[in-house]
Amino acid sequence: MLRFILTRLSLIIPTFIGITLVAFFLIRLVPGDPIETMAGERGIDAARHEQLKKDFGLDRPLIVQYGYYIERVLHGDLGKSIVTRETVLNEFQSLFPATVELALCAIIFALLVGIPAGIIAAVRRNSIFDHGVMGISLTGYSMPIFWWGLILILLFSVQLGWTPVSGRIDVLYYIEPVTGFLLIDSWFSEDEGAFLSAVGHLILPTIVLGTQPLATIARMTRSAMLEVLGEDYIRTAKAKGLSRFRVIFLHALRNALIPVVTVIGLQIGVLFTGAILTETIFSWPGIGKWLIEAIFRRDYPVLQGGLLLVGAIVMSVNLLVDLTYGFINPRIRHNR
Amino acid sequence: MKKSALLAAVCVPAFLAAAPLAAKTLVYCSEGSPENFYPGVNTTGTSFDASTQIYSRVVEFERGGTQVQPGLAEKWDISEDGKVYTFHLRKGVKWHSNKNFKPTRDMNADDIVFMFERQWKQDNPYFKVTSPNHSYFDDMGMPKLLKSVEKVDPYTVKVTLNQPEAPFLADLAMEFAAVQSKEYADAMLKAGTPEKIDQEPIGTGPFYLVQYQKDATIRYKAFPEYYGGKAKIDDLVFAITPDASVRWAKLQKGECHVMPYPNPADLEAMKKDPNVTVLEQAGLNVGYLAYNTQKKPFDDVRVRKALNMAMNKKAIVDAVYLSSGVPAKNPIPPSMWSYNDAVKDDPFDPEAAKKLLAEAGYPNGFETDLWAMPVQRPYNPNGKRVAELMQADLAKIGVKAEIKTYEWGEYRKRLQAGESQMGQMGWTGDNGDPDNFLHTLLGCDSAKGVSGSNIAKFCYKPFDDLVTKAKVTSDQKQRTELYKQAQVIFKEQAPWFTVAHAVQLKPVRKEVVDFKLSPFGRHTFYGVDIKGK
C-alpha cells in the first residue's frame, strides 16, 4: 500500500510543474496586459505604461519572470492581485469556502439521487423507469447550465416564489464569517432565520451544479451494475438463495462502485468548471467567478495562484480517489 | 429547535423566500465587486459607486446634475487671473471610525492637502500605495496644472495653478478627488499597513462601511454625524449580482430596490411591471466613428461629409440600440450645458454623397478599413453590428470598407496611434464640462503623439482656438457661446460621424422615493428614502 501511495505521489511533481507552466504562459499569450486593461477607455501614455510595467516586474524577460514566480511559489508566496492589491491567498481563502460548500452540496445531491436511480434502472432493466431515468439523465447531461439556472430562477423564484433568486443568504442577515461555510456560521449565529435562509439560497444552485454529475453518475451506476449483475458469482449467489437485497447491495454494488468512484473523482473537475457559470448566475461569491474576472482583467498573479490552488485540490481529490480504489478493490493495490 | 428548522427548510422552501425586511434598508443590486475603496486609482463605475457613498469631496456635484456646489469647502474665492483658488473649509466635519482606527480630530486642511499630494508628489509615502496609476488625476491634467497646494490655516487651503483652467472646480467634484483622512493614513503607515486605508476606508461621507465580502455584499450604515444631516435610510446594502437577468429577477421579487444596466430585452416587461418604475435620462456620453483626418482620403473634408451622408444613422440606432440610445448630431450630449441644438445634422442622402465623393475625385469610391469596437459599451452596445450596417451603407456609394478589430487594449492603443482610417470609439464624460469632450477628444493637444484621445487626429485651428479660449475663460456665459460656435465648426469639418448617445435606464421599485439619476452614471443613495417602512 505504501508503495502504491508513493508511486501516486511521485506523479504529482511533474503535474504541478505542468500547471505552473500552463498557468504562467497561457495567460501571457492573450493579447493585452493588466496595465492596459486597468486604463480602460482612457488609455495610458507610453512612459507611464513602461513605468508601471517595471513596478509590477512585467518588463523582465518571460523566463526570468517565471523563475521569480516559481521561487516565490516555493516559499509559499502566491503574490498580490494587481487589481485589488490583496494577497492571492487571502482572496482565495475568503472565496473558497463558498465554492466548496456549493460543490459538496451538489455532489451529495448527485450521489443521493444518481446512485439509487442508476441501481433501480439496472435492476428493472427496460422498464419504464429505466427508460425514464436514461432519458432524463441524457437531457440533464446536455443542459446548458446558464439556461437551466435562469429557467429554475424564473420558475421557482419569480413565478412560484418558493426560493430566493440569488446570493448565499438574505442580505438582511449579517453573519461575520468564521469558517466561511455559511451553513456552519449561520447555524451557530444568534439568528434563527439565518440558517434557514442559507439553506434556501443553496437549493437552486445545488440543483443546477449537481445536474450534470447526477446524470453522469446515474448512467455510470446503471451500466456498471448491469455488467456486474450478469457475472457468474451473482448467479451463484442468487442460486444459493440469498435475498435479492443482499445480492444487489452487498455483492453487486460494491464491485459496481469502482468505475462510479472514478467518475465521481473526475466530477470534481466538472464541478469546478460548472461552478464558474453557476456562481455567475446565482451571484455566488466563489472562486469560479474570481478566476473568470482575473482573466478579463489580466490579473496574472490571481490567475496563476488560483489555478495552482485549484489544480492542487483536484489532484488531491484524485489521489484520494485512487486510494479509495485500493480500499474497495484489493486487486488494484496489489497490482505492481 | 434547529433540527426542526432544518426539516422546515427541506420541506417548505416556500417559507424561506419571504424574509422580513428590516426598517429602512435599501438594497442595490450592483453589477460587480469594486477593485478597492480608493477612487484615486480606479477607473470603473463599479468601484466609484462603492466608494462614493463613503467619501466627501472639496466641492460636490448637485444630486442628479452637473452643477458644482459646496462640499467640504463651504465657499471659495478665485483670483482675478483665474489662477489662485482659496477654499474655506467647513468646521466640525466628523470622520467615520472602524476597528483599526478612532479619529481624534475633525476634517481639516491637512486632509485636503493629503488628497492632492498623494496623487501628485511621487515622494509622498502614499503615492505608490495600492497603485501608482492615478488615472483621473493625470488625465484631468493635474500634474501640469498644479503649481502649489498650501495650507493657509487649519480651515483654509490655497491652490495655485500654472494657468487659468475653467473646469478646475468641476474636476475637484470628481470621484478621484475624494478626501481621505491624513491622520488615518499616518497611523496605518506607522503600523506598516498603509494599504488598509484603501481597503477598510474611513471618510466623511453620508454612509460608513460596515462589511465588504468580495463578490457577495457591501454593507453600509448611515453616518449619524454626516455634515449634511443623517441619510433617510438606515442601512444600505449592495448585493453584488453580475448577471442582468438575475438582477431583474431580484428586483421583481423585491430582493433589491434599484438595479443598474438592465438587459434591453427585459425593458418591455419592466415597463409593464406595476411595482417598478423605469427612470430614463440621456447620459453624458457619445458613440462615434472617427475619420482619421491625417490619412488619405479622409484629409479631404468633402470625403468625410460624403460618408456622413451615406450612412443611415436612424436605422443603426433603431436596429442596435433599441430604446437605449438616441441619434447624436453633436459631439456633446443634449443634457450638457452649451449643447447647440441649432446645429443641423447631415441628412441621410446617398445620392448627394455620391456626387460629393465624385467632386472630391473618387467617382468610383475607394477602399478603406473600418474598425469595430470589440467591447460592449452603453454608447455602443454592439460594435460589430454597427460596423456591418455602416459597411452595407457605404457599399452603396462605392466605398468598400473592410471591418477590423483587435483585443480592446490593443484596439485602443492602435487607434490612438492613428493606425486606422475609420474607427469606432466613444466617450463618457468625467466632470460634466464641455471641455472634457471638445478639448479632450478634438483639440490639437490630444491629436499629437501616439497616445492622445483625439483619434480623428483632428487639429483645425479655428476650432482649437475656440475650445482653448473657453478653457481659460471663467465666465460661463462666454464659454457657452464659444462652445456653441465650436459645435458649428465641428459639423462643417466632420471629423466624426456621430452615432448615438446612450440613454441611461434605471429600473427602480415603486417604494423607493427620490432616487435621482446621475448624469455621470453614479448611483448615490444619500437623500433617497423608502416608503411605508
PDB file of N, CA, C and O in Angstrom, chain B residues 431-467:
ATOM      1  N   ASN B 431     -16.529  65.158 -15.906  1.00  0.00           N
ATOM      2  CA  ASN B 431     -16.798  66.237 -14.964  1.00  0.00           C
ATOM      3  C   ASN B 431     -17.943  67.136 -15.414  1.00  0.00           C
ATOM      4  O   ASN B 431     -18.147  68.194 -14.843  1.00  0.00           O
ATOM      5  N   GLY B 432     -18.682  66.715 -16.433  1.00  0.00           N
ATOM      6  CA  GLY B 432     -19.841  67.491 -16.851  1.00  0.00           C
ATOM      7  C   GLY B 432     -19.480  68.774 -17.567  1.00  0.00           C
ATOM      8  O   GLY B 432     -20.350  69.586 -17.861  1.00  0.00           O
ATOM      9  N   ASP B 433     -18.213  68.967 -17.883  1.00  0.00           N
ATOM     10  CA  ASP B 433     -17.791  70.184 -18.558  1.00  0.00           C
ATOM     11  C   ASP B 433     -17.577  69.887 -20.047  1.00  0.00           C
ATOM     12  O   ASP B 433     -16.945  68.886 -20.396  1.00  0.00           O
ATOM     13  N   PRO B 434     -18.084  70.774 -20.940  1.00  0.00           N
ATOM     14  CA  PRO B 434     -17.927  70.518 -22.382  1.00  0.00           C
ATOM     15  C   PRO B 434     -16.456  70.403 -22.794  1.00  0.00           C
ATOM     16  O   PRO B 434     -16.128  69.708 -23.760  1.00  0.00           O
ATOM     17  N   ASP B 435     -15.593  71.062 -22.039  1.00  0.00           N
ATOM     18  CA  ASP B 435     -14.158  70.978 -22.305  1.00  0.00           C
ATOM     19  C   ASP B 435     -13.698  69.526 -22.337  1.00  0.00           C
ATOM     20  O   ASP B 435     -12.833  69.130 -23.113  1.00  0.00           O
ATOM     21  N   ASN B 436     -14.307  68.722 -21.474  1.00  0.00           N
ATOM     22  CA  ASN B 436     -13.960  67.318 -21.320  1.00  0.00           C
ATOM     23  C   ASN B 436     -14.284  66.506 -22.575  1.00  0.00           C
ATOM     24  O   ASN B 436     -13.777  65.411 -22.787  1.00  0.00           O
ATOM     25  N   PHE B 437     -15.139  67.046 -23.441  1.00  0.00           N
ATOM     26  CA  PHE B 437     -15.412  66.396 -24.730  1.00  0.00           C
ATOM     27  C   PHE B 437     -14.661  67.130 -25.843  1.00  0.00           C
ATOM     28  O   PHE B 437     -13.886  66.552 -26.576  1.00  0.00           O
ATOM     29  N   LEU B 438     -14.945  68.443 -25.930  1.00  0.00           N
ATOM     30  CA  LEU B 438     -14.499  69.171 -27.115  1.00  0.00           C
ATOM     31  C   LEU B 438     -12.984  69.379 -27.156  1.00  0.00           C
ATOM     32  O   LEU B 438     -12.372  69.273 -28.213  1.00  0.00           O
ATOM     33  N   HIS B 439     -12.386  69.644 -25.995  1.00  0.00           N
ATOM     34  CA  HIS B 439     -10.937  69.823 -25.991  1.00  0.00           C
ATOM     35  C   HIS B 439     -10.226  68.483 -25.867  1.00  0.00           C
ATOM     36  O   HIS B 439      -9.270  68.193 -26.581  1.00  0.00           O
ATOM     37  N   THR B 440     -10.738  67.637 -24.977  1.00  0.00           N
ATOM     38  CA  THR B 440     -10.077  66.348 -24.741  1.00  0.00           C
ATOM     39  C   THR B 440     -10.100  65.455 -25.986  1.00  0.00           C
ATOM     40  O   THR B 440      -9.128  64.780 -26.290  1.00  0.00           O
ATOM     41  N   LEU B 441     -11.227  65.453 -26.688  1.00  0.00           N
ATOM     42  CA  LEU B 441     -11.358  64.494 -27.793  1.00  0.00           C
ATOM     43  C   LEU B 441     -11.062  65.099 -29.160  1.00  0.00           C
ATOM     44  O   LEU B 441     -10.837  64.375 -30.123  1.00  0.00           O
ATOM     45  N   LEU B 442     -11.079  66.440 -29.249  1.00  0.00           N
ATOM     46  CA  LEU B 442     -10.956  67.047 -30.575  1.00  0.00           C
ATOM     47  C   LEU B 442      -9.942  68.188 -30.643  1.00  0.00           C
ATOM     48  O   LEU B 442      -9.773  68.804 -31.688  1.00  0.00           O
ATOM     49  N   GLY B 443      -9.282  68.488 -29.541  1.00  0.00           N
ATOM     50  CA  GLY B 443      -8.306  69.583 -29.536  1.00  0.00           C
ATOM     51  C   GLY B 443      -6.972  69.147 -30.112  1.00  0.00           C
ATOM     52  O   GLY B 443      -6.667  67.949 -30.174  1.00  0.00           O
ATOM     53  N   CYS B 444      -6.192  70.132 -30.547  1.00  0.00           N
ATOM     54  CA  CYS B 444      -4.889  69.818 -31.157  1.00  0.00           C
ATOM     55  C   CYS B 444      -3.952  69.113 -30.167  1.00  0.00           C
ATOM     56  O   CYS B 444      -3.184  68.237 -30.555  1.00  0.00           O
ATOM     57  N   ASP B 445      -4.040  69.506 -28.885  1.00  0.00           N
ATOM     58  CA  ASP B 445      -3.138  68.904 -27.885  1.00  0.00           C
ATOM     59  C   ASP B 445      -3.231  67.387 -27.873  1.00  0.00           C
ATOM     60  O   ASP B 445      -2.219  66.694 -27.771  1.00  0.00           O
ATOM     61  N   SER B 446      -4.469  66.889 -27.951  1.00  0.00           N
ATOM     62  CA  SER B 446      -4.614  65.441 -27.833  1.00  0.00           C
ATOM     63  C   SER B 446      -4.515  64.732 -29.188  1.00  0.00           C
ATOM     64  O   SER B 446      -4.670  63.517 -29.272  1.00  0.00           O
ATOM     65  N   ALA B 447      -4.244  65.507 -30.262  1.00  0.00           N
ATOM     66  CA  ALA B 447      -4.042  64.865 -31.569  1.00  0.00           C
ATOM     67  C   ALA B 447      -2.578  64.507 -31.760  1.00  0.00           C
ATOM     68  O   ALA B 447      -2.215  63.744 -32.657  1.00  0.00           O
ATOM     69  N   LYS B 448      -1.735  65.086 -30.901  1.00  0.00           N
ATOM     70  CA  LYS B 448      -0.296  64.842 -31.066  1.00  0.00           C
ATOM     71  C   LYS B 448       0.093  63.498 -30.467  1.00  0.00           C
ATOM     72  O   LYS B 448      -0.610  62.956 -29.635  1.00  0.00           O
ATOM     73  N   GLY B 449       1.267  63.047 -30.871  1.00  0.00           N
ATOM     74  CA  GLY B 449       1.820  61.844 -30.260  1.00  0.00           C
ATOM     75  C   GLY B 449       1.042  60.591 -30.633  1.00  0.00           C
ATOM     76  O   GLY B 449       0.187  60.611 -31.513  1.00  0.00           O
ATOM     77  N   VAL B 450       1.344  59.537 -29.915  1.00  0.00           N
ATOM     78  CA  VAL B 450       0.725  58.258 -30.270  1.00  0.00           C
ATOM     79  C   VAL B 450      -0.254  57.778 -29.217  1.00  0.00           C
ATOM     80  O   VAL B 450      -0.717  56.660 -29.260  1.00  0.00           O
ATOM     81  N   SER B 451      -0.577  58.633 -28.245  1.00  0.00           N
ATOM     82  CA  SER B 451      -1.497  58.133 -27.232  1.00  0.00           C
ATOM     83  C   SER B 451      -2.600  59.127 -26.870  1.00  0.00           C
ATOM     84  O   SER B 451      -3.277  58.964 -25.876  1.00  0.00           O
ATOM     85  N   GLY B 452      -2.775  60.155 -27.692  1.00  0.00           N
ATOM     86  CA  GLY B 452      -3.820  61.125 -27.379  1.00  0.00           C
ATOM     87  C   GLY B 452      -5.205  60.565 -27.616  1.00  0.00           C
ATOM     88  O   GLY B 452      -5.384  59.660 -28.426  1.00  0.00           O
ATOM     89  N   SER B 453      -6.202  61.135 -26.928  1.00  0.00           N
ATOM     90  CA  SER B 453      -7.545  60.582 -27.110  1.00  0.00           C
ATOM     91  C   SER B 453      -8.250  61.162 -28.344  1.00  0.00           C
ATOM     92  O   SER B 453      -9.381  60.803 -28.629  1.00  0.00           O
ATOM     93  N   ASN B 454      -7.585  62.046 -29.072  1.00  0.00           N
ATOM     94  CA  ASN B 454      -8.152  62.570 -30.321  1.00  0.00           C
ATOM     95  C   ASN B 454      -7.823  61.596 -31.451  1.00  0.00           C
ATOM     96  O   ASN B 454      -6.834  61.754 -32.173  1.00  0.00           O
ATOM     97  N   ILE B 455      -8.666  60.589 -31.618  1.00  0.00           N
ATOM     98  CA  ILE B 455      -8.287  59.542 -32.574  1.00  0.00           C
ATOM     99  C   ILE B 455      -8.585  59.927 -34.017  1.00  0.00           C
ATOM    100  O   ILE B 455      -8.151  59.262 -34.944  1.00  0.00           O
ATOM    101  N   ALA B 456      -9.340  61.030 -34.209  1.00  0.00           N
ATOM    102  CA  ALA B 456      -9.518  61.532 -35.572  1.00  0.00           C
ATOM    103  C   ALA B 456      -8.277  62.332 -35.985  1.00  0.00           C
ATOM    104  O   ALA B 456      -8.159  62.746 -37.133  1.00  0.00           O
ATOM    105  N   LYS B 457      -7.381  62.537 -35.024  1.00  0.00           N
ATOM    106  CA  LYS B 457      -6.176  63.346 -35.264  1.00  0.00           C
ATOM    107  C   LYS B 457      -6.572  64.695 -35.878  1.00  0.00           C
ATOM    108  O   LYS B 457      -5.926  65.218 -36.785  1.00  0.00           O
ATOM    109  N   PHE B 458      -7.697  65.195 -35.372  1.00  0.00           N
ATOM    110  CA  PHE B 458      -8.305  66.411 -35.900  1.00  0.00           C
ATOM    111  C   PHE B 458      -7.651  67.610 -35.237  1.00  0.00           C
ATOM    112  O   PHE B 458      -7.760  67.810 -34.023  1.00  0.00           O
ATOM    113  N   CYS B 459      -6.924  68.408 -36.028  1.00  0.00           N
ATOM    114  CA  CYS B 459      -6.307  69.597 -35.463  1.00  0.00           C
ATOM    115  C   CYS B 459      -6.617  70.752 -36.417  1.00  0.00           C
ATOM    116  O   CYS B 459      -5.935  70.958 -37.420  1.00  0.00           O
ATOM    117  N   TYR B 460      -7.666  71.494 -36.114  1.00  0.00           N
ATOM    118  CA  TYR B 460      -8.149  72.531 -37.015  1.00  0.00           C
ATOM    119  C   TYR B 460      -8.140  73.834 -36.236  1.00  0.00           C
ATOM    120  O   TYR B 460      -8.851  73.985 -35.243  1.00  0.00           O
ATOM    121  N   LYS B 461      -7.322  74.776 -36.686  1.00  0.00           N
ATOM    122  CA  LYS B 461      -7.038  75.949 -35.856  1.00  0.00           C
ATOM    123  C   LYS B 461      -8.288  76.723 -35.403  1.00  0.00           C
ATOM    124  O   LYS B 461      -8.425  77.010 -34.204  1.00  0.00           O
ATOM    125  N   PRO B 462      -9.213  77.060 -36.333  1.00  0.00           N
ATOM    126  CA  PRO B 462     -10.375  77.835 -35.866  1.00  0.00           C
ATOM    127  C   PRO B 462     -11.124  77.129 -34.725  1.00  0.00           C
ATOM    128  O   PRO B 462     -11.582  77.766 -33.795  1.00  0.00           O
ATOM    129  N   PHE B 463     -11.201  75.808 -34.803  1.00  0.00           N
ATOM    130  CA  PHE B 463     -11.877  75.041 -33.752  1.00  0.00           C
ATOM    131  C   PHE B 463     -11.048  75.060 -32.476  1.00  0.00           C
ATOM    132  O   PHE B 463     -11.537  75.326 -31.375  1.00  0.00           O
ATOM    133  N   ASP B 464      -9.784  74.779 -32.647  1.00  0.00           N
ATOM    134  CA  ASP B 464      -8.905  74.688 -31.478  1.00  0.00           C
ATOM    135  C   ASP B 464      -8.826  76.018 -30.730  1.00  0.00           C
ATOM    136  O   ASP B 464      -8.798  76.047 -29.503  1.00  0.00           O
ATOM    137  N   ASP B 465      -8.816  77.135 -31.490  1.00  0.00           N
ATOM    138  CA  ASP B 465      -8.771  78.450 -30.838  1.00  0.00           C
ATOM    139  C   ASP B 465      -9.963  78.637 -29.917  1.00  0.00           C
ATOM    140  O   ASP B 465      -9.833  79.133 -28.799  1.00  0.00           O
ATOM    141  N   LEU B 466     -11.139  78.226 -30.418  1.00  0.00           N
ATOM    142  CA  LEU B 466     -12.359  78.398 -29.623  1.00  0.00           C
ATOM    143  C   LEU B 466     -12.308  77.585 -28.330  1.00  0.00           C
ATOM    144  O   LEU B 466     -12.568  78.101 -27.242  1.00  0.00           O
ATOM    145  N   VAL B 467     -11.971  76.309 -28.444  1.00  0.00           N
ATOM    146  CA  VAL B 467     -12.025  75.461 -27.240  1.00  0.00           C
ATOM    147  C   VAL B 467     -10.880  75.798 -26.271  1.00  0.00           C
ATOM    148  O   VAL B 467     -11.032  75.638 -25.065  1.00  0.00           O
TER     149      VAL B 467
END
